[in-house]
PDB file of C-alpha atoms in Angstrom:
ATOM      1  CA  MET A   3     -48.096 -11.564   2.021  1.00  0.00           C
ATOM      2  CA  LYS A   4     -44.514 -11.722   0.728  1.00  0.00           C
ATOM      3  CA  GLN A   5     -44.362  -7.933   0.544  1.00  0.00           C
ATOM      4  CA  SER A   6     -45.678  -7.573   4.105  1.00  0.00           C
ATOM      5  CA  ARG A   7     -43.156 -10.096   5.398  1.00  0.00           C
ATOM      6  CA  ARG A   8     -40.321  -8.277   3.601  1.00  0.00           C
ATOM      7  CA  ASN A   9     -41.368  -4.951   5.080  1.00  0.00           C
ATOM      8  CA  PHE A  10     -41.589  -6.478   8.547  1.00  0.00           C
ATOM      9  CA  LEU A  11     -38.077  -7.938   8.322  1.00  0.00           C
ATOM     10  CA  LYS A  12     -36.720  -4.650   6.991  1.00  0.00           C
ATOM     11  CA  PHE A  13     -38.300  -2.721   9.866  1.00  0.00           C
ATOM     12  CA  ALA A  14     -37.050  -5.243  12.423  1.00  0.00           C
ATOM     13  CA  GLY A  15     -33.509  -5.027  11.062  1.00  0.00           C
ATOM     14  CA  LEU A  16     -33.466  -1.242  11.205  1.00  0.00           C
ATOM     15  CA  SER A  17     -34.843  -1.287  14.724  1.00  0.00           C
ATOM     16  CA  ALA A  18     -32.180  -3.728  15.885  1.00  0.00           C
ATOM     17  CA  ALA A  19     -29.450  -1.611  14.319  1.00  0.00           C
ATOM     18  CA  GLY A  20     -30.792   1.455  16.096  1.00  0.00           C
ATOM     19  CA  LEU A  21     -30.766  -0.317  19.445  1.00  0.00           C
ATOM     20  CA  CYS A  22     -27.131  -1.289  18.978  1.00  0.00           C
ATOM     21  CA  LEU A  23     -25.932   2.299  18.638  1.00  0.00           C
ATOM     22  CA  THR A  24     -24.194   3.612  21.738  1.00  0.00           C
ATOM     23  CA  PRO A  25     -24.682   7.282  22.707  1.00  0.00           C
ATOM     24  CA  ALA A  26     -21.045   8.045  21.834  1.00  0.00           C
ATOM     25  CA  ALA A  27     -21.302   6.414  18.436  1.00  0.00           C
ATOM     26  CA  SER A  28     -24.528   8.278  17.717  1.00  0.00           C
ATOM     27  CA  ALA A  29     -22.790  11.543  18.527  1.00  0.00           C
ATOM     28  CA  LEU A  30     -20.022  10.721  16.066  1.00  0.00           C
ATOM     29  CA  ALA A  31     -22.546  10.039  13.340  1.00  0.00           C
ATOM     30  CA  SER A  32     -24.706  13.068  14.060  1.00  0.00           C
ATOM     31  CA  GLY A  33     -22.753  15.389  11.798  1.00  0.00           C
ATOM     32  CA  VAL A  34     -23.928  13.993   8.467  1.00  0.00           C
ATOM     33  CA  LYS A  35     -24.956  16.809   6.149  1.00  0.00           C
ATOM     34  CA  ASN A  36     -28.670  17.629   6.083  1.00  0.00           C
ATOM     35  CA  THR A  37     -29.147  15.836   9.426  1.00  0.00           C
ATOM     36  CA  PRO A  38     -30.211  17.926  12.449  1.00  0.00           C
ATOM     37  CA  VAL A  39     -27.373  18.037  14.984  1.00  0.00           C
ATOM     38  CA  LYS A  40     -28.291  18.174  18.658  1.00  0.00           C
ATOM     39  CA  VAL A  41     -25.412  19.672  20.594  1.00  0.00           C
ATOM     40  CA  LYS A  42     -24.968  21.128  24.037  1.00  0.00           C
ATOM     41  CA  GLY A  43     -25.251  24.882  24.426  1.00  0.00           C
ATOM     42  CA  HIS A  44     -21.535  25.309  25.144  1.00  0.00           C
ATOM     43  CA  ALA A  45     -20.321  23.260  22.152  1.00  0.00           C
ATOM     44  CA  LEU A  46     -17.573  24.726  19.982  1.00  0.00           C
ATOM     45  CA  HIS A  47     -18.620  25.619  16.446  1.00  0.00           C
ATOM     46  CA  ALA A  48     -16.749  26.538  13.264  1.00  0.00           C
ATOM     47  CA  GLU A  49     -17.414  26.910   9.579  1.00  0.00           C
ATOM     48  CA  ARG A  50     -14.167  25.068   8.796  1.00  0.00           C
ATOM     49  CA  TRP A  51     -12.029  23.532  11.542  1.00  0.00           C
ATOM     50  CA  ALA A  52      -8.276  23.587  10.946  1.00  0.00           C
ATOM     51  CA  MET A  53      -5.023  23.001  12.821  1.00  0.00           C
ATOM     52  CA  VAL A  54      -1.607  24.680  12.760  1.00  0.00           C
ATOM     53  CA  ILE A  55       1.431  22.807  14.151  1.00  0.00           C
ATOM     54  CA  ASP A  56       4.604  24.710  15.073  1.00  0.00           C
ATOM     55  CA  THR A  57       7.374  22.288  14.146  1.00  0.00           C
ATOM     56  CA  ARG A  58      10.013  24.714  15.402  1.00  0.00           C
ATOM     57  CA  LYS A  59       8.876  23.761  18.897  1.00  0.00           C
ATOM     58  CA  LEU A  60       7.211  20.381  18.420  1.00  0.00           C
ATOM     59  CA  ASN A  61       9.818  18.334  16.574  1.00  0.00           C
ATOM     60  CA  THR A  62      11.041  15.396  18.662  1.00  0.00           C
ATOM     61  CA  LYS A  63       9.821  11.820  18.679  1.00  0.00           C
ATOM     62  CA  GLU A  64       9.502  11.900  22.454  1.00  0.00           C
ATOM     63  CA  ALA A  65       7.210  14.955  22.434  1.00  0.00           C
ATOM     64  CA  ILE A  66       5.068  13.606  19.587  1.00  0.00           C
ATOM     65  CA  ASP A  67       4.798  10.162  21.190  1.00  0.00           C
ATOM     66  CA  LYS A  68       3.572  11.847  24.372  1.00  0.00           C
ATOM     67  CA  LEU A  69       0.762  13.533  22.448  1.00  0.00           C
ATOM     68  CA  ALA A  70      -0.005  10.293  20.612  1.00  0.00           C
ATOM     69  CA  ASP A  71      -0.312   8.430  23.925  1.00  0.00           C
ATOM     70  CA  ALA A  72      -2.794  11.030  25.188  1.00  0.00           C
ATOM     71  CA  CYS A  73      -4.811  10.874  21.968  1.00  0.00           C
ATOM     72  CA  HIS A  74      -4.845   7.084  21.892  1.00  0.00           C
ATOM     73  CA  HIS A  75      -5.892   6.822  25.529  1.00  0.00           C
ATOM     74  CA  VAL A  76      -8.889   9.134  25.067  1.00  0.00           C
ATOM     75  CA  HIS A  77     -10.044   7.256  21.964  1.00  0.00           C
ATOM     76  CA  ASN A  78      -9.343   3.696  23.140  1.00  0.00           C
ATOM     77  CA  VAL A  79      -6.798   3.083  20.393  1.00  0.00           C
ATOM     78  CA  PRO A  80      -5.134  -0.306  20.918  1.00  0.00           C
ATOM     79  CA  HIS A  81      -1.404  -0.887  20.929  1.00  0.00           C
ATOM     80  CA  ILE A  82      -0.671  -4.029  18.941  1.00  0.00           C
ATOM     81  CA  ASP A  83       3.014  -4.916  18.864  1.00  0.00           C
ATOM     82  CA  SER A  84       3.177  -5.745  15.174  1.00  0.00           C
ATOM     83  CA  LYS A  85       2.924  -4.181  11.724  1.00  0.00           C
ATOM     84  CA  GLN A  86      -0.843  -4.107  12.314  1.00  0.00           C
ATOM     85  CA  ASP A  87      -0.594  -1.424  15.006  1.00  0.00           C
ATOM     86  CA  ILE A  88      -3.384   1.164  14.981  1.00  0.00           C
ATOM     87  CA  LYS A  89      -2.487   4.861  14.843  1.00  0.00           C
ATOM     88  CA  TRP A  90      -4.373   8.144  15.052  1.00  0.00           C
ATOM     89  CA  LEU A  91      -1.352  10.360  15.711  1.00  0.00           C
ATOM     90  CA  TRP A  92       2.237   9.400  14.954  1.00  0.00           C
ATOM     91  CA  GLU A  93       5.591  10.868  13.922  1.00  0.00           C
ATOM     92  CA  GLY A  94       7.528  10.892  10.684  1.00  0.00           C
ATOM     93  CA  GLY A  95      10.637  12.411   9.116  1.00  0.00           C
ATOM     94  CA  TYR A  96      10.890  15.318   6.693  1.00  0.00           C
ATOM     95  CA  THR A  97      11.121  13.264   3.489  1.00  0.00           C
ATOM     96  CA  GLU A  98       8.152  11.132   4.511  1.00  0.00           C
ATOM     97  CA  VAL A  99       5.953  14.058   5.502  1.00  0.00           C
ATOM     98  CA  PHE A 100       6.861  16.439   2.665  1.00  0.00           C
ATOM     99  CA  PRO A 101       8.022  14.298  -0.268  1.00  0.00           C
ATOM    100  CA  ASN A 102       7.037  16.879  -2.887  1.00  0.00           C
ATOM    101  CA  GLN A 103       8.840  19.939  -1.559  1.00  0.00           C
ATOM    102  CA  GLU A 104      10.928  21.592  -4.253  1.00  0.00           C
ATOM    103  CA  ASN A 105      13.951  22.164  -2.026  1.00  0.00           C
ATOM    104  CA  ASN A 106      15.634  18.761  -2.044  1.00  0.00           C
ATOM    105  CA  PHE A 107      18.565  20.053   0.017  1.00  0.00           C
ATOM    106  CA  PRO A 108      16.975  21.353   3.232  1.00  0.00           C
ATOM    107  CA  SER A 109      18.994  22.299   6.287  1.00  0.00           C
ATOM    108  CA  GLU A 110      20.398  19.508   8.421  1.00  0.00           C
ATOM    109  CA  GLU A 111      18.303  20.721  11.343  1.00  0.00           C
ATOM    110  CA  LEU A 112      15.112  20.447   9.301  1.00  0.00           C
ATOM    111  CA  GLU A 113      16.027  16.993   8.039  1.00  0.00           C
ATOM    112  CA  LYS A 114      16.475  15.773  11.608  1.00  0.00           C
ATOM    113  CA  ARG A 115      13.098  17.050  12.831  1.00  0.00           C
ATOM    114  CA  SER A 116      10.237  14.723  13.641  1.00  0.00           C
ATOM    115  CA  PHE A 117       6.803  15.831  12.454  1.00  0.00           C
ATOM    116  CA  PRO A 118       3.397  14.908  13.897  1.00  0.00           C
ATOM    117  CA  LEU A 119       1.114  13.128  11.453  1.00  0.00           C
ATOM    118  CA  LEU A 120      -2.654  12.683  11.587  1.00  0.00           C
ATOM    119  CA  CYS A 121      -5.737  12.826   9.387  1.00  0.00           C
ATOM    120  CA  ASN A 122      -5.656  16.088   7.414  1.00  0.00           C
ATOM    121  CA  HIS A 123      -9.457  16.516   7.326  1.00  0.00           C
ATOM    122  CA  CYS A 124      -9.224  17.626   3.728  1.00  0.00           C
ATOM    123  CA  GLU A 125     -11.650  20.035   2.137  1.00  0.00           C
ATOM    124  CA  ASN A 126     -11.885  17.665  -0.844  1.00  0.00           C
ATOM    125  CA  PRO A 127     -11.485  14.269   0.874  1.00  0.00           C
ATOM    126  CA  PRO A 128     -11.054  11.362  -1.563  1.00  0.00           C
ATOM    127  CA  CYS A 129     -11.842   8.899   1.237  1.00  0.00           C
ATOM    128  CA  VAL A 130     -15.409  10.225   1.407  1.00  0.00           C
ATOM    129  CA  ARG A 131     -15.967   9.849  -2.320  1.00  0.00           C
ATOM    130  CA  VAL A 132     -14.945   6.178  -2.436  1.00  0.00           C
ATOM    131  CA  CYS A 133     -16.751   4.913   0.683  1.00  0.00           C
ATOM    132  CA  PRO A 134     -19.638   2.714  -0.575  1.00  0.00           C
ATOM    133  CA  THR A 135     -21.638   2.816   2.688  1.00  0.00           C
ATOM    134  CA  LYS A 136     -21.077   6.461   3.720  1.00  0.00           C
ATOM    135  CA  ALA A 137     -19.287   5.206   6.825  1.00  0.00           C
ATOM    136  CA  THR A 138     -16.811   7.997   6.111  1.00  0.00           C
ATOM    137  CA  PHE A 139     -18.504  11.351   5.682  1.00  0.00           C
ATOM    138  CA  GLN A 140     -17.707  15.043   5.830  1.00  0.00           C
ATOM    139  CA  ARG A 141     -19.464  17.161   8.430  1.00  0.00           C
ATOM    140  CA  PRO A 142     -20.639  20.699   7.609  1.00  0.00           C
ATOM    141  CA  ASP A 143     -17.713  22.040   9.680  1.00  0.00           C
ATOM    142  CA  GLY A 144     -15.174  20.228   7.489  1.00  0.00           C
ATOM    143  CA  ILE A 145     -14.333  17.368   9.848  1.00  0.00           C
ATOM    144  CA  VAL A 146     -14.023  14.016   8.089  1.00  0.00           C
ATOM    145  CA  ALA A 147     -15.756  11.667  10.507  1.00  0.00           C
ATOM    146  CA  MET A 148     -16.626   7.972  10.649  1.00  0.00           C
ATOM    147  CA  ASP A 149     -19.610   5.880  11.623  1.00  0.00           C
ATOM    148  CA  TYR A 150     -18.001   2.617  12.729  1.00  0.00           C
ATOM    149  CA  HIS A 151     -21.310   0.750  12.503  1.00  0.00           C
ATOM    150  CA  ARG A 152     -21.489   1.427   8.769  1.00  0.00           C
ATOM    151  CA  CYS A 153     -17.908   0.402   7.990  1.00  0.00           C
ATOM    152  CA  ILE A 154     -17.778  -2.904   6.112  1.00  0.00           C
ATOM    153  CA  GLY A 155     -13.983  -3.116   6.026  1.00  0.00           C
ATOM    154  CA  CYS A 156     -13.564  -2.776   2.257  1.00  0.00           C
ATOM    155  CA  ARG A 157     -10.577  -0.438   2.864  1.00  0.00           C
ATOM    156  CA  TYR A 158     -11.337   1.676  -0.211  1.00  0.00           C
ATOM    157  CA  CYS A 159     -10.794   4.731   1.990  1.00  0.00           C
ATOM    158  CA  MET A 160      -7.309   3.524   2.902  1.00  0.00           C
ATOM    159  CA  ALA A 161      -6.424   3.159  -0.758  1.00  0.00           C
ATOM    160  CA  ALA A 162      -7.819   6.614  -1.534  1.00  0.00           C
ATOM    161  CA  CYS A 163      -6.115   8.480   1.321  1.00  0.00           C
ATOM    162  CA  PRO A 164      -2.780   9.889   0.075  1.00  0.00           C
ATOM    163  CA  PHE A 165      -1.572  10.537   3.632  1.00  0.00           C
ATOM    164  CA  GLY A 166      -1.712   7.068   5.168  1.00  0.00           C
ATOM    165  CA  ALA A 167      -3.952   8.401   7.915  1.00  0.00           C
ATOM    166  CA  ARG A 168      -6.155   5.322   8.319  1.00  0.00           C
ATOM    167  CA  SER A 169      -5.651   2.032  10.126  1.00  0.00           C
ATOM    168  CA  PHE A 170      -7.482  -1.264   9.726  1.00  0.00           C
ATOM    169  CA  ASN A 171      -8.325  -3.625  12.560  1.00  0.00           C
ATOM    170  CA  PHE A 172      -7.155  -6.934  11.143  1.00  0.00           C
ATOM    171  CA  MET A 173      -7.796  -8.477  14.561  1.00  0.00           C
ATOM    172  CA  ASP A 174     -10.087  -7.747  17.471  1.00  0.00           C
ATOM    173  CA  PRO A 175      -8.576  -4.614  19.089  1.00  0.00           C
ATOM    174  CA  ARG A 176     -10.294  -5.007  22.458  1.00  0.00           C
ATOM    175  CA  PRO A 177      -7.896  -7.598  23.948  1.00  0.00           C
ATOM    176  CA  HIS A 178      -5.102  -5.066  23.297  1.00  0.00           C
ATOM    177  CA  LEU A 179      -6.744  -2.297  25.352  1.00  0.00           C
ATOM    178  CA  ASP A 180      -5.983  -1.447  28.964  1.00  0.00           C
ATOM    179  CA  MET A 181      -9.401  -2.310  30.330  1.00  0.00           C
ATOM    180  CA  ASP A 182      -8.620  -0.731  33.715  1.00  0.00           C
ATOM    181  CA  ASN A 183      -8.126   2.663  32.038  1.00  0.00           C
ATOM    182  CA  LEU A 184     -10.730   2.447  29.312  1.00  0.00           C
ATOM    183  CA  ASN A 185     -12.512   5.666  28.352  1.00  0.00           C
ATOM    184  CA  MET A 186     -16.139   4.639  28.794  1.00  0.00           C
ATOM    185  CA  GLU A 187     -17.358   7.766  26.983  1.00  0.00           C
ATOM    186  CA  PHE A 188     -15.866   6.730  23.629  1.00  0.00           C
ATOM    187  CA  PRO A 189     -16.801   3.551  21.711  1.00  0.00           C
ATOM    188  CA  THR A 190     -14.337   0.740  21.159  1.00  0.00           C
ATOM    189  CA  ARG A 191     -14.062  -0.780  17.705  1.00  0.00           C
ATOM    190  CA  MET A 192     -14.131  -4.333  16.395  1.00  0.00           C
ATOM    191  CA  ARG A 193     -12.241  -6.481  13.923  1.00  0.00           C
ATOM    192  CA  GLY A 194     -12.742  -5.479  10.293  1.00  0.00           C
ATOM    193  CA  VAL A 195     -13.244  -1.740  10.939  1.00  0.00           C
ATOM    194  CA  VAL A 196     -11.150   1.210   9.744  1.00  0.00           C
ATOM    195  CA  GLU A 197     -10.396   4.084  12.122  1.00  0.00           C
ATOM    196  CA  LYS A 198      -8.504   7.383  12.221  1.00  0.00           C
ATOM    197  CA  CYS A 199      -8.204  10.799  13.907  1.00  0.00           C
ATOM    198  CA  ASN A 200     -11.541  12.588  14.204  1.00  0.00           C
ATOM    199  CA  PHE A 201     -10.290  16.037  15.380  1.00  0.00           C
ATOM    200  CA  CYS A 202     -11.814  15.067  18.769  1.00  0.00           C
ATOM    201  CA  VAL A 203     -15.322  15.849  17.552  1.00  0.00           C
ATOM    202  CA  GLU A 204     -16.750  14.449  20.788  1.00  0.00           C
ATOM    203  CA  LYS A 205     -14.713  16.960  22.821  1.00  0.00           C
ATOM    204  CA  LEU A 206     -15.768  19.862  20.594  1.00  0.00           C
ATOM    205  CA  THR A 207     -19.365  18.926  21.403  1.00  0.00           C
ATOM    206  CA  ASP A 208     -18.490  19.339  25.088  1.00  0.00           C
ATOM    207  CA  GLY A 209     -16.886  22.741  24.500  1.00  0.00           C
ATOM    208  CA  LYS A 210     -13.306  21.447  24.714  1.00  0.00           C
ATOM    209  CA  LEU A 211     -10.358  21.540  22.324  1.00  0.00           C
ATOM    210  CA  PRO A 212      -8.848  18.376  20.809  1.00  0.00           C
ATOM    211  CA  GLU A 213      -6.736  16.334  23.194  1.00  0.00           C
ATOM    212  CA  CYS A 214      -3.475  16.902  21.321  1.00  0.00           C
ATOM    213  CA  VAL A 215      -4.081  20.658  21.316  1.00  0.00           C
ATOM    214  CA  GLU A 216      -4.728  20.746  25.059  1.00  0.00           C
ATOM    215  CA  LYS A 217      -1.598  18.698  25.782  1.00  0.00           C
ATOM    216  CA  SER A 218       0.691  20.472  23.274  1.00  0.00           C
ATOM    217  CA  GLU A 219       1.665  23.402  25.531  1.00  0.00           C
ATOM    218  CA  GLY A 220       0.859  25.903  22.783  1.00  0.00           C
ATOM    219  CA  THR A 221       2.705  24.183  19.929  1.00  0.00           C
ATOM    220  CA  ILE A 222      -0.584  23.257  18.217  1.00  0.00           C
ATOM    221  CA  VAL A 223      -3.380  25.762  17.613  1.00  0.00           C
ATOM    222  CA  PHE A 224      -6.902  24.950  16.508  1.00  0.00           C
ATOM    223  CA  GLY A 225      -9.754  27.078  15.242  1.00  0.00           C
ATOM    224  CA  ASP A 226     -12.031  28.230  12.461  1.00  0.00           C
ATOM    225  CA  LEU A 227     -10.189  28.700   9.179  1.00  0.00           C
ATOM    226  CA  LYS A 228     -13.002  30.942   7.913  1.00  0.00           C
ATOM    227  CA  ASP A 229     -12.789  33.322  10.899  1.00  0.00           C
ATOM    228  CA  PRO A 230     -10.129  36.036  10.371  1.00  0.00           C
ATOM    229  CA  ASP A 231      -9.808  36.456  14.137  1.00  0.00           C
ATOM    230  CA  SER A 232      -9.341  32.781  14.963  1.00  0.00           C
ATOM    231  CA  PRO A 233      -6.065  31.383  16.400  1.00  0.00           C
ATOM    232  CA  VAL A 234      -5.310  29.458  13.212  1.00  0.00           C
ATOM    233  CA  ARG A 235      -5.720  32.505  10.971  1.00  0.00           C
ATOM    234  CA  LYS A 236      -3.437  34.522  13.242  1.00  0.00           C
ATOM    235  CA  ALA A 237      -0.838  31.735  13.137  1.00  0.00           C
ATOM    236  CA  LEU A 238      -1.071  31.588   9.343  1.00  0.00           C
ATOM    237  CA  ARG A 239      -0.673  35.361   9.021  1.00  0.00           C
ATOM    238  CA  ASP A 240       2.348  35.518  11.296  1.00  0.00           C
ATOM    239  CA  ASN A 241       4.260  32.464  10.053  1.00  0.00           C
ATOM    240  CA  PHE A 242       5.351  30.638   6.929  1.00  0.00           C
ATOM    241  CA  THR A 243       3.434  27.377   6.691  1.00  0.00           C
ATOM    242  CA  ILE A 244       3.235  24.426   4.336  1.00  0.00           C
ATOM    243  CA  ARG A 245       0.824  21.535   3.905  1.00  0.00           C
ATOM    244  CA  ARG A 246       1.326  17.928   2.889  1.00  0.00           C
ATOM    245  CA  LYS A 247       1.131  17.078  -0.828  1.00  0.00           C
ATOM    246  CA  PRO A 248      -0.709  20.276  -1.845  1.00  0.00           C
ATOM    247  CA  ALA A 249      -0.495  19.430  -5.548  1.00  0.00           C
ATOM    248  CA  LEU A 250      -3.075  16.670  -5.080  1.00  0.00           C
ATOM    249  CA  GLY A 251      -5.810  19.261  -4.566  1.00  0.00           C
ATOM    250  CA  THR A 252      -7.307  17.708  -1.419  1.00  0.00           C
ATOM    251  CA  GLU A 253      -6.826  21.002   0.492  1.00  0.00           C
ATOM    252  CA  PRO A 254      -5.596  19.603   3.848  1.00  0.00           C
ATOM    253  CA  GLY A 255      -6.844  21.234   7.028  1.00  0.00           C
ATOM    254  CA  VAL A 256      -3.535  20.734   8.859  1.00  0.00           C
ATOM    255  CA  TYR A 257      -0.766  23.329   8.403  1.00  0.00           C
ATOM    256  CA  TYR A 258       2.862  23.101   9.506  1.00  0.00           C
ATOM    257  CA  ILE A 259       4.980  26.060  10.598  1.00  0.00           C
ATOM    258  CA  ILE A 260       8.514  25.369   9.347  1.00  0.00           C
TER     259      ILE A 260
END
């Protein structure tokens, strides 16, 4: 009897959790390895998604903030006027972005540049290894995604990420959203949940490029790192690029043209 009751409660709990999943959240979680992925016929596919940012053209706080506003609007990222602000895309200076570069006397122009910062979607992501609930996982196409329903707010992933790419909702983010302009196709989060850039995985499913890429006016390119004919491989062949903290061995998927 006890065993039957335990099984019934377990089944009821799983059923309730399944009913709580929104279609958008289910789409975000659908990329777990070894799980069949149902996508639309015109979805964009890659063996390894990557991004190349041309900092010769995209290098002002105003331009980066404009892209951040677009990104945050699409993903219902709240603006909280405090140190607890949530960020998916933001700007930083040269010494913050590239603290390990050997040349400690760069040009004045380079030192004055602003650089866009986001999740690097590393090939060897430490955040995935430390997550106890698999709320953070790596998709087969290299994107480091999140299932917000699995996040328990332990913040191990924040401690493991060497790029500061994750934010924690210390308070309920929903009162800080513009409810009149809410994107109803993307889930909002709740207090106690970590979030970050997801390379616009939901837009890739719809056959579209990430929001920041579409709004960048050609200063950001996106494509399959494993495809020699992709835009990112062409950009890497034609330009000198660097990545953030390469010595750590995480193999970031975001490259910067200097």
